[in-house]
Tab-separated table of C-alpha atoms in Angstrom:
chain	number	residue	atom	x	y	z
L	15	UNK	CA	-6.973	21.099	-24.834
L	16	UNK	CA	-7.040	17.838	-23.316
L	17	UNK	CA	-8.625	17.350	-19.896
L	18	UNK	CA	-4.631	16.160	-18.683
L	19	UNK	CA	-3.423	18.959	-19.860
L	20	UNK	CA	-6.315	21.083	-18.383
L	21	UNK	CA	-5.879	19.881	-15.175
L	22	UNK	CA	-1.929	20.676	-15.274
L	23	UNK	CA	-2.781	24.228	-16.259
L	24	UNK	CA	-5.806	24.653	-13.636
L	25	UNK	CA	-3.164	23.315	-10.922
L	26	UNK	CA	-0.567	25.656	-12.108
L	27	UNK	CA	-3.186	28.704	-11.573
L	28	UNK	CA	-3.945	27.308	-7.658
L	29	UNK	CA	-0.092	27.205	-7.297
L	30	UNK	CA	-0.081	30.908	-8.473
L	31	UNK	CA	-2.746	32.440	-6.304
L	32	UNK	CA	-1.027	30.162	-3.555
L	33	UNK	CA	1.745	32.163	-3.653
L	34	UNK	CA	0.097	35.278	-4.279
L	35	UNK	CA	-1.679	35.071	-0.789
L	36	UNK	CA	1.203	33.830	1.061
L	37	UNK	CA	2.929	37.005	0.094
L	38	UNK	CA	0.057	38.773	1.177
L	39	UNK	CA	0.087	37.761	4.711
L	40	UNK	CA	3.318	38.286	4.573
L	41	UNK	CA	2.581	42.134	3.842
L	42	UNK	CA	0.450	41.916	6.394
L	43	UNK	CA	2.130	40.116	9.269
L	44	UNK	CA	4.946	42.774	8.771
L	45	UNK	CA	2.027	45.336	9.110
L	46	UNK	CA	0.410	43.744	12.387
L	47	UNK	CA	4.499	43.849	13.816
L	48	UNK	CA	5.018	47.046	13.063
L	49	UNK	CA	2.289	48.067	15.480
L	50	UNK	CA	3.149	45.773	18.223
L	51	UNK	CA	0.665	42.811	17.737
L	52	UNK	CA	1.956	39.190	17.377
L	53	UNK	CA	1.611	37.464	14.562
L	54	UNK	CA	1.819	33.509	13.374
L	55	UNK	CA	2.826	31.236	10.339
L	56	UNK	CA	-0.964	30.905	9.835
L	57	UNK	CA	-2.908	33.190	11.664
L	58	UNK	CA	-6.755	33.413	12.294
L	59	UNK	CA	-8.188	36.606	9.634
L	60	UNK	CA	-8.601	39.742	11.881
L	61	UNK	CA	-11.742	40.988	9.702
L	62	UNK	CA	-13.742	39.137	7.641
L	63	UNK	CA	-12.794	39.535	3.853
L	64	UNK	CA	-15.644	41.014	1.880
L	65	UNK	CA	-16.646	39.469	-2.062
L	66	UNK	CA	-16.555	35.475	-2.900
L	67	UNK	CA	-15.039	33.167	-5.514
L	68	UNK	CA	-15.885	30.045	-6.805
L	69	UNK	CA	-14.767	26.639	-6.761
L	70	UNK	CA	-14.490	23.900	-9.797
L	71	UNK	CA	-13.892	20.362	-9.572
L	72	UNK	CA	-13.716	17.339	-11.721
L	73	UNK	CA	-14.369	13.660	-9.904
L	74	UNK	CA	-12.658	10.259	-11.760
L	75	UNK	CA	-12.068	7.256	-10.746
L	76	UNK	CA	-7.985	7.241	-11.780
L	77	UNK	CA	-7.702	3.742	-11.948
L	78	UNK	CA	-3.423	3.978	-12.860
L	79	UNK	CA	-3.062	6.004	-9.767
L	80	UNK	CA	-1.330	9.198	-11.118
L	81	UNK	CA	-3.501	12.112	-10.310
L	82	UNK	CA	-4.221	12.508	-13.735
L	83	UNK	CA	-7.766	11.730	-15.599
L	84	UNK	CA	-6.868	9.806	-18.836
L	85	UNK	CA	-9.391	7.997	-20.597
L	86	UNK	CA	-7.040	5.723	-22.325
L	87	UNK	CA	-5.754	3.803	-19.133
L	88	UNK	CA	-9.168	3.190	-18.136
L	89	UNK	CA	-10.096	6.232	-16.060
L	90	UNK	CA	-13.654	6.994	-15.550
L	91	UNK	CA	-15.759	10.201	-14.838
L	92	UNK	CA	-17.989	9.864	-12.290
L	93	UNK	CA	-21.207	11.758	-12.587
L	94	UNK	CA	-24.241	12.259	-10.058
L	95	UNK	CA	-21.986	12.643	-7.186
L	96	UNK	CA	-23.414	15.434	-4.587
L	97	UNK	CA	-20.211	17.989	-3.402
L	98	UNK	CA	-21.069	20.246	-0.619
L	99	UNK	CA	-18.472	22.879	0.867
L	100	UNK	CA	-18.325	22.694	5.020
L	101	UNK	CA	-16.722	25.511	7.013
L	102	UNK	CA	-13.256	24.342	8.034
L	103	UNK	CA	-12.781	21.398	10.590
L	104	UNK	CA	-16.337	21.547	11.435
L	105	UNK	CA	-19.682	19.759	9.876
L	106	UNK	CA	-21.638	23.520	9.392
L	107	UNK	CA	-22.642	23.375	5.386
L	108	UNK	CA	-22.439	26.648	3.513
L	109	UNK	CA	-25.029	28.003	2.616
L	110	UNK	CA	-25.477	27.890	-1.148
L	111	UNK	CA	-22.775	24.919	-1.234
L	112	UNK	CA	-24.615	21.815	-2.629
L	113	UNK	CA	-23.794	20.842	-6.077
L	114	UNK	CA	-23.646	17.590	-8.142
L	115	UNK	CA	-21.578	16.837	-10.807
L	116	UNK	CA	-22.676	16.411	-14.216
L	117	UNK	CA	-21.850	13.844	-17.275
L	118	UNK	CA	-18.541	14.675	-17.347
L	119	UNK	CA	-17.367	14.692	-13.714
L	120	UNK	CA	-17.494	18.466	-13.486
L	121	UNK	CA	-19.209	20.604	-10.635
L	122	UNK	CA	-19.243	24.541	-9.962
L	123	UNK	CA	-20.009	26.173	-6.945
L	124	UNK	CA	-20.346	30.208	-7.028
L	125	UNK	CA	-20.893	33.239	-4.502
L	126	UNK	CA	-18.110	31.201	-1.961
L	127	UNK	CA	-16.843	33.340	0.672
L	128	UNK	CA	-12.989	34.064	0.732
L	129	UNK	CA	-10.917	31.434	3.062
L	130	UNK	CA	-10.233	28.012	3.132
L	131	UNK	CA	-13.182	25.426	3.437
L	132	UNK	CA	-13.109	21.674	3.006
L	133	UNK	CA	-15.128	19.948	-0.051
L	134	UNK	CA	-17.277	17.297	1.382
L	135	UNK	CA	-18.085	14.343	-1.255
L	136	UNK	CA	-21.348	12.024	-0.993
L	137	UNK	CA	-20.241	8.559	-1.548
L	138	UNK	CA	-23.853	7.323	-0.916
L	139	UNK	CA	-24.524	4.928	-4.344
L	140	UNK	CA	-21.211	6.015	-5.761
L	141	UNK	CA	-21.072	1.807	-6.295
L	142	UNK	CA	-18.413	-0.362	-5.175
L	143	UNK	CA	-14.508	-0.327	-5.978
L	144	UNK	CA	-14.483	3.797	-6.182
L	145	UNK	CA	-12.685	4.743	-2.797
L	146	UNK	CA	-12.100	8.851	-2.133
L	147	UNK	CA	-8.763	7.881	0.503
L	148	UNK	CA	-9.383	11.804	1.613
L	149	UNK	CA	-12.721	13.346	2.077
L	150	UNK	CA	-13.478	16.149	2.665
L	151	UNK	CA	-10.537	17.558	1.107
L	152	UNK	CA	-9.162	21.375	1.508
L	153	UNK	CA	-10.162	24.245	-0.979
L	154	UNK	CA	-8.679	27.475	-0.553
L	155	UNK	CA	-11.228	30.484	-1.848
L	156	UNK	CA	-9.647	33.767	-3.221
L	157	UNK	CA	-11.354	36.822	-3.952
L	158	UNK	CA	-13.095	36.803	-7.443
L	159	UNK	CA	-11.524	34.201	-8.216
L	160	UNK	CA	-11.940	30.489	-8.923
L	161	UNK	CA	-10.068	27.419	-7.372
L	162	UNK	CA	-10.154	24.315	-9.288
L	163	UNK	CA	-9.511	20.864	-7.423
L	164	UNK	CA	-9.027	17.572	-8.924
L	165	UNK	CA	-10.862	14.907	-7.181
L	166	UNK	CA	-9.052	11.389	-7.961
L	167	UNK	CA	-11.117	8.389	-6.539
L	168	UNK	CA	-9.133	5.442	-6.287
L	169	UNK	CA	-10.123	1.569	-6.061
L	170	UNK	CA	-8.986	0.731	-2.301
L	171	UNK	CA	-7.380	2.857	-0.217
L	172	UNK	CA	-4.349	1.504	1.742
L	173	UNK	CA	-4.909	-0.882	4.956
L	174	UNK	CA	-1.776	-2.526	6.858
L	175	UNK	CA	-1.502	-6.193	6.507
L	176	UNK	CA	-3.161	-7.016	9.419
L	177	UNK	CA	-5.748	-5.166	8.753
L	178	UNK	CA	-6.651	-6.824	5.499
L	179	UNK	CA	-6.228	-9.973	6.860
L	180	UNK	CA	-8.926	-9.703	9.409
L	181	UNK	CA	-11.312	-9.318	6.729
L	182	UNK	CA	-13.556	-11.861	5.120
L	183	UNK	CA	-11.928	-13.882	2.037
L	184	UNK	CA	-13.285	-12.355	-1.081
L	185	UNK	CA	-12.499	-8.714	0.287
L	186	UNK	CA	-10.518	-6.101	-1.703
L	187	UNK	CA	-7.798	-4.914	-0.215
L	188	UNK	CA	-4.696	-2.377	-1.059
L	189	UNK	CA	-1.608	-2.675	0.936
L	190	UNK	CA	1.608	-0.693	1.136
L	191	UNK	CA	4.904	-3.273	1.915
L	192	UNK	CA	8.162	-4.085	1.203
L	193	UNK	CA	9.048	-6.804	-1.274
L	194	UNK	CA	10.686	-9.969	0.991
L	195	UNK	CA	11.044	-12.440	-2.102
L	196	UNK	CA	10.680	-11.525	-5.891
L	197	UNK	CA	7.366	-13.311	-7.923
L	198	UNK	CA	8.872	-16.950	-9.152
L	199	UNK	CA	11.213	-17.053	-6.268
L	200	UNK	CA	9.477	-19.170	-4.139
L	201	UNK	CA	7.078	-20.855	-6.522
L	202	UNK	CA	5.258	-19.945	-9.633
L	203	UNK	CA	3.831	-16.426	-9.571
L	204	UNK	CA	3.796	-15.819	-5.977
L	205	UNK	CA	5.948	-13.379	-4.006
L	206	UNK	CA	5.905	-12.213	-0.254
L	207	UNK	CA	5.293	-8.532	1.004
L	208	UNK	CA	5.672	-7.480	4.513
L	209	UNK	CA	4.820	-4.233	6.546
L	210	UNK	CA	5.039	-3.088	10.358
L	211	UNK	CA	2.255	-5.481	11.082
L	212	UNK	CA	3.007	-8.581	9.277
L	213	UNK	CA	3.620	-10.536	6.055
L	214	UNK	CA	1.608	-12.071	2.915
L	215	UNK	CA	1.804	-14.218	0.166
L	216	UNK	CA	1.261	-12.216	-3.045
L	217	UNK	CA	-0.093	-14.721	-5.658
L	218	UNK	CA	-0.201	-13.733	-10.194
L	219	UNK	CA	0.180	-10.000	-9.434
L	220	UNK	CA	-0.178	-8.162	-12.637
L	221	UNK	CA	3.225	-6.025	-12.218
L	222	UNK	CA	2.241	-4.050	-16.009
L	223	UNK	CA	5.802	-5.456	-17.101
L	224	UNK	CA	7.731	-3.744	-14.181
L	225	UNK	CA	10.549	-5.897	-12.301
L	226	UNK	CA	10.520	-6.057	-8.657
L	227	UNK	CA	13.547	-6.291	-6.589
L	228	UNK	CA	14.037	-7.333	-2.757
L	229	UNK	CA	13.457	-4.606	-0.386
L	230	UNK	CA	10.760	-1.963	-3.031
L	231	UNK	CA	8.189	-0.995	-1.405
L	232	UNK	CA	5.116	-1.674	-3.521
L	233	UNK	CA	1.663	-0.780	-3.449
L	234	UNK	CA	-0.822	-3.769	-4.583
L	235	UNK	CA	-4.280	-4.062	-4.879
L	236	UNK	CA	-6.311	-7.270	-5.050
L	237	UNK	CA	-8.515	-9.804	-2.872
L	238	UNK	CA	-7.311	-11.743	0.394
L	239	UNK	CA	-8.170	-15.186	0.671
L	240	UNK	CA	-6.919	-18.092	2.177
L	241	UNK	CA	-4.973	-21.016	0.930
L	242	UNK	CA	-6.162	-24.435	1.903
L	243	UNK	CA	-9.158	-23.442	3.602
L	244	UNK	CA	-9.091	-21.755	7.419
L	245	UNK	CA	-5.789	-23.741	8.235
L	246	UNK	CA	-4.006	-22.671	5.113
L	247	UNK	CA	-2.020	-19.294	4.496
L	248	UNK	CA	-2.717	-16.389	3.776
L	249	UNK	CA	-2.714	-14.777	0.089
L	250	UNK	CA	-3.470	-11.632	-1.577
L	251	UNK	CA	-4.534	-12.694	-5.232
L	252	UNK	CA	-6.299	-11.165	-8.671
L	253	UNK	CA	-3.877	-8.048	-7.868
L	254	UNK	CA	-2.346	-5.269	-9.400
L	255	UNK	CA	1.228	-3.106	-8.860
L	256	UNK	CA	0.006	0.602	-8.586
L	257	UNK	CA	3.453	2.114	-7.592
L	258	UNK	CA	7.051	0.477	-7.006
L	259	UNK	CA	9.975	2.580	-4.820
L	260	UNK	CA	13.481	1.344	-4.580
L	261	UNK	CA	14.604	2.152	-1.128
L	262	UNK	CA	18.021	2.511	-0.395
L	263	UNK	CA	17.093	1.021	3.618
L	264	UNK	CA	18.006	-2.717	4.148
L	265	UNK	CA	15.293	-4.793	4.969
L	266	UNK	CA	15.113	-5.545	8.436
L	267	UNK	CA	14.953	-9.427	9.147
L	268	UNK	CA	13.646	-10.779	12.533
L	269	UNK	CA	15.217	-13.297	14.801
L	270	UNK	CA	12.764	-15.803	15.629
L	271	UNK	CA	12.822	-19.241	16.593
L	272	UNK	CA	11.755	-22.696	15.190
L	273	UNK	CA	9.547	-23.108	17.826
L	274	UNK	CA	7.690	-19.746	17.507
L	275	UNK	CA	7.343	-20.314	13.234
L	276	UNK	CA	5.517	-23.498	15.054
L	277	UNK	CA	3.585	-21.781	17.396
L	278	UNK	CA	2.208	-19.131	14.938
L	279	UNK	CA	1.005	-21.865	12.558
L	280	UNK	CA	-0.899	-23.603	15.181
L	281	UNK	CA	-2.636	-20.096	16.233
L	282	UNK	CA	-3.814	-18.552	13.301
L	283	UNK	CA	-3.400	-18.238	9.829
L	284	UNK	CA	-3.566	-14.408	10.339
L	285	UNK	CA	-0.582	-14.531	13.065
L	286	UNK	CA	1.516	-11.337	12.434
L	287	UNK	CA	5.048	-13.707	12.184
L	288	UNK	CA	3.711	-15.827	9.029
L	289	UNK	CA	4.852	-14.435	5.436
L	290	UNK	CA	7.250	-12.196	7.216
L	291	UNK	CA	11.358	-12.679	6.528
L	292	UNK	CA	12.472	-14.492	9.480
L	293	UNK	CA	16.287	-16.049	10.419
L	294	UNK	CA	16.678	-18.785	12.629
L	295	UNK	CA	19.933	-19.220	14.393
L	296	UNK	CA	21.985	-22.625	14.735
L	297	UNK	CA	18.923	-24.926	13.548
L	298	UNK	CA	19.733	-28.234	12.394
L	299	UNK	CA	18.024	-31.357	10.955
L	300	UNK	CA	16.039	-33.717	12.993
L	301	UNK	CA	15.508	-35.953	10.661
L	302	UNK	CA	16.205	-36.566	7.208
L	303	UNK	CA	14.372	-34.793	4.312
L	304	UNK	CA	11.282	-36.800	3.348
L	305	UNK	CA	11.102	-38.626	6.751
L	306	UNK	CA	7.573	-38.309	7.958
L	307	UNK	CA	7.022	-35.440	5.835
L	308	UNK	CA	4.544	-35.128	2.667
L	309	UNK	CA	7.426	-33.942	0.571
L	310	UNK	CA	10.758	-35.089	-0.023
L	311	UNK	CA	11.501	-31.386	-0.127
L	312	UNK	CA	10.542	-30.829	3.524
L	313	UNK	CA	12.484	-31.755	6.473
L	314	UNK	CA	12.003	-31.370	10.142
L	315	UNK	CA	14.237	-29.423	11.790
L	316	UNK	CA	15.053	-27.110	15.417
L	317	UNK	CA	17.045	-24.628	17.250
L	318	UNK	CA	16.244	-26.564	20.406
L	319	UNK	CA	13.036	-24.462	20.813
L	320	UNK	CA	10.719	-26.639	19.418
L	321	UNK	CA	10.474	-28.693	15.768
L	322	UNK	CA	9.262	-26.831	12.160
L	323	UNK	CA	9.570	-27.498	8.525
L	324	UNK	CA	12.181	-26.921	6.657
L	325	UNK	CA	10.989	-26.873	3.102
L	326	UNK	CA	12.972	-25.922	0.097
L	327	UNK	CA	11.138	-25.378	-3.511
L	328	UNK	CA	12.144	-26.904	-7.077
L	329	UNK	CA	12.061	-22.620	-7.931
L	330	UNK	CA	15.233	-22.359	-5.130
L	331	UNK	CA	17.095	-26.031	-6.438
L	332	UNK	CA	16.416	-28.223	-9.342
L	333	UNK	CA	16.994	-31.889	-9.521
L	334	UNK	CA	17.064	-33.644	-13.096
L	335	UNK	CA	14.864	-36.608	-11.231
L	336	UNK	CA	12.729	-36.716	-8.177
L	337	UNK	CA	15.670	-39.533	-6.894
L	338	UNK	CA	17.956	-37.105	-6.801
L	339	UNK	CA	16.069	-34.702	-4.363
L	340	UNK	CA	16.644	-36.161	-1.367
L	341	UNK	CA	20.781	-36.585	-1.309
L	342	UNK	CA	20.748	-33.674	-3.267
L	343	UNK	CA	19.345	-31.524	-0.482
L	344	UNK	CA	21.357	-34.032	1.799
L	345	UNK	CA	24.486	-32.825	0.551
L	346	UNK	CA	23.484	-28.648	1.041
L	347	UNK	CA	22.041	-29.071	4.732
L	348	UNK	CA	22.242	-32.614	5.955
L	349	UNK	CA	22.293	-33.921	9.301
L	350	UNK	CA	24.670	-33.171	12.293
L	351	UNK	CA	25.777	-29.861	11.154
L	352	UNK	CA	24.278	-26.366	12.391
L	353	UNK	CA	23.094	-23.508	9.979
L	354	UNK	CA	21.706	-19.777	10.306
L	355	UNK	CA	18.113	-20.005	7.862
L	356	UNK	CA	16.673	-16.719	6.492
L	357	UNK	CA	13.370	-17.430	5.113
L	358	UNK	CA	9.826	-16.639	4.613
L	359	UNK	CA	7.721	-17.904	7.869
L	360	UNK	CA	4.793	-19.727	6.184
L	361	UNK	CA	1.980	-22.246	7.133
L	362	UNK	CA	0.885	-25.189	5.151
L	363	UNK	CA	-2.146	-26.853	6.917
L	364	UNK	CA	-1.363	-25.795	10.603
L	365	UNK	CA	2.014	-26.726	10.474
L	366	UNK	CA	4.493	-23.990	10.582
L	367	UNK	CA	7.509	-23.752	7.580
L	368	UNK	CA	10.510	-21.967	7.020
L	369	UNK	CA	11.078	-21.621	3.475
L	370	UNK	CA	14.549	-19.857	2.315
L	371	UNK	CA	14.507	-18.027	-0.993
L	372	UNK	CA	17.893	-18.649	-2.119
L	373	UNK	CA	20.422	-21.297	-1.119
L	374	UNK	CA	22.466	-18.358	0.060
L	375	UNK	CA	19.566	-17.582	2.852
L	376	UNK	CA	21.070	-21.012	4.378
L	377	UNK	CA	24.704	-20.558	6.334
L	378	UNK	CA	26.270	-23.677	7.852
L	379	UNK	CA	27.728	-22.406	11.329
L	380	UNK	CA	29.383	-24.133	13.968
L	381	UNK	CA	27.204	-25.908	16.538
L	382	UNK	CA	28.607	-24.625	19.317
């Protein structure tokens, strides 16, 4: 028997003896009634159940993420790792708890008393990259019996956005978002993920051959850094997809203005409005594209508020020369005329962008 298909069979037991006590109480809650005492979903034990059980437990490091230990997809066991058992929602130790596990991940603890206890894990020089996202954890004890529990370490546990980009460049982060452009749409292996708390840049995320589509929400793990130094923007990079959701919600897409993309570029690279999905209403061009700009595919443009960039990439329109690129952008948003832009809020160098993903995020509308 593999130890996959071990650990399917061990759950199946726990989901047995699960039920098994449930019914019990149930028995007994109709008991307690019957004689006029109340009784709850999950009472307190009247009496204190004489006789013990056991617990079992294997600890991996499940680097694919599905609960699971398989060798194959680079899962490790993780040996030398002291377990204790505390009495529930407290620090007291039981007596008798302490165990370690051995070569292969596994650890047994006998002569438990009947109930439900919490296993406590020592991370102490468990190394880095090996994350337990719930400790302790819940183990339920029945009666000469012996409940298994499947420990699955991961290699970051998930921070918001903000959150990871408060730490130091360099740091590994995981992050749970919504996709707000595809990789490639806006450039070469990057992509943009928002949550509650803000946006990123997503930079060569290995997506293990999976397609992404606007709106998923995604779990990634990599390394933050910074683009461009302390006034660039802000990336996640060296990354990995560990699980992809199509949601049937729209995204939602914040009205801001150009003046505020501005303002958040001049603040901080870690401002909560860059690398989030922004619209701007009834912006137009201030000048024409290339005009005091770096690019010929950047433009200066406002909603009255206060001026941004207006950048376009070669991934969003091509040009068959570089002369071309400047009445070819002329001719999709040129001056005098209004438009409603949907883009990713980003910041090159302190200076605040708005960078659609598709020509179709750009809406000419009447000026007044």
């Amino acid at each position: 028997m593999t130890m996959k298909t071990q650990a399917k069979s061990e759950g199946k037991v726990t989901r047995h003896f699960e039920r098994a006590r449930r019914r019990a109480a149930a028995v007994l809650c109709a008991v307690v009634l019957l004689v006029g005492a109340g009784c709850s979903d999950d009472p307190e034990p009247v009496f204190a159940i004489p006789g013990t059980g056991s617990v079992e437990g294997l600890l991996f490091l499940d680097t694919d993420q599905d609960g699971l230990y398989d060798p194959s997809v680079g899962d490790r066991l993780l040996p030398n790792v002291n377990v204790r058992l505390l009495a529930r929602g407290t620090d007291q130790v039981l007596a008798g708890s302490d165990a370690q596990t051995d070569m292969n991940g596994r650890f047994t603890i006998t002569d438990v008393a009947v109930g439900t206890h919490e296993l406590s894990i020592d991370t102490t020089g468990i190394g880095a990259g090996v994350f337990f996202c719930q400790n302790p954890i819940p183990v339920s004890v029945f009666l000469n019996e012996s409940f298994f529990q499947t420990v699955a370490a991961r290699g970051g546990c998930v921070i918001t956005i903000a959150e990871a980009e408060a730490l130091a460049p360099g740091s590994p982060v995981t992050l749970l978002g919504r996709v707000t452009s595809t990789p490639g749409q806006l450039g070469t292996g990057r992509m943009y993920v928002e949550d509650a708390t803000g946006g990123v840049r997503v930079t060569n995320l290995n997506t293990g051959g999976a397609t992404l589509a606007i709106g998923d929400l995604v779990e990634i793990s990599g390394v933050i850094g910074l683009i461009s130094g302390a006034a660039g923007e802000m990336e996640v990079t060296a990354g990995r997809l560990n699980s992809q959701t199509t949601l049937a919600a729209p995204l939602d897409t914040a009205e801001v203005t150009s003046g505020e993309i501005t303002t958040a570029a001049q603040t901080s690279a870690a401002d909560p409005l860059l690398g989030t999905l922004v619209t701007v209403r009834k912006a137009s061009l201030t000048a024409i594209w290339g005009e005091g700009q770096p690019s010929t595919r950047n433009a200066s443009f406002s909603d009255g508020s206060g001026v941004a960039v207006l950048r376009v990439e070669s991934s969003v329109i091509s040009f068959p020369n570089a002369s071309d690129v400047v009445p070819g952008l002329s001719a999709i948003i040129g001056l005098g005329k209004c438009y409603d832009i949907t883009g990713i809020a980003t910041n090159f160098g302190s200076v605040g962008q708005l960078t659609p993903r598709t020509l179709a995020d750009i809406v000419e509308v009447p000026c007044s």
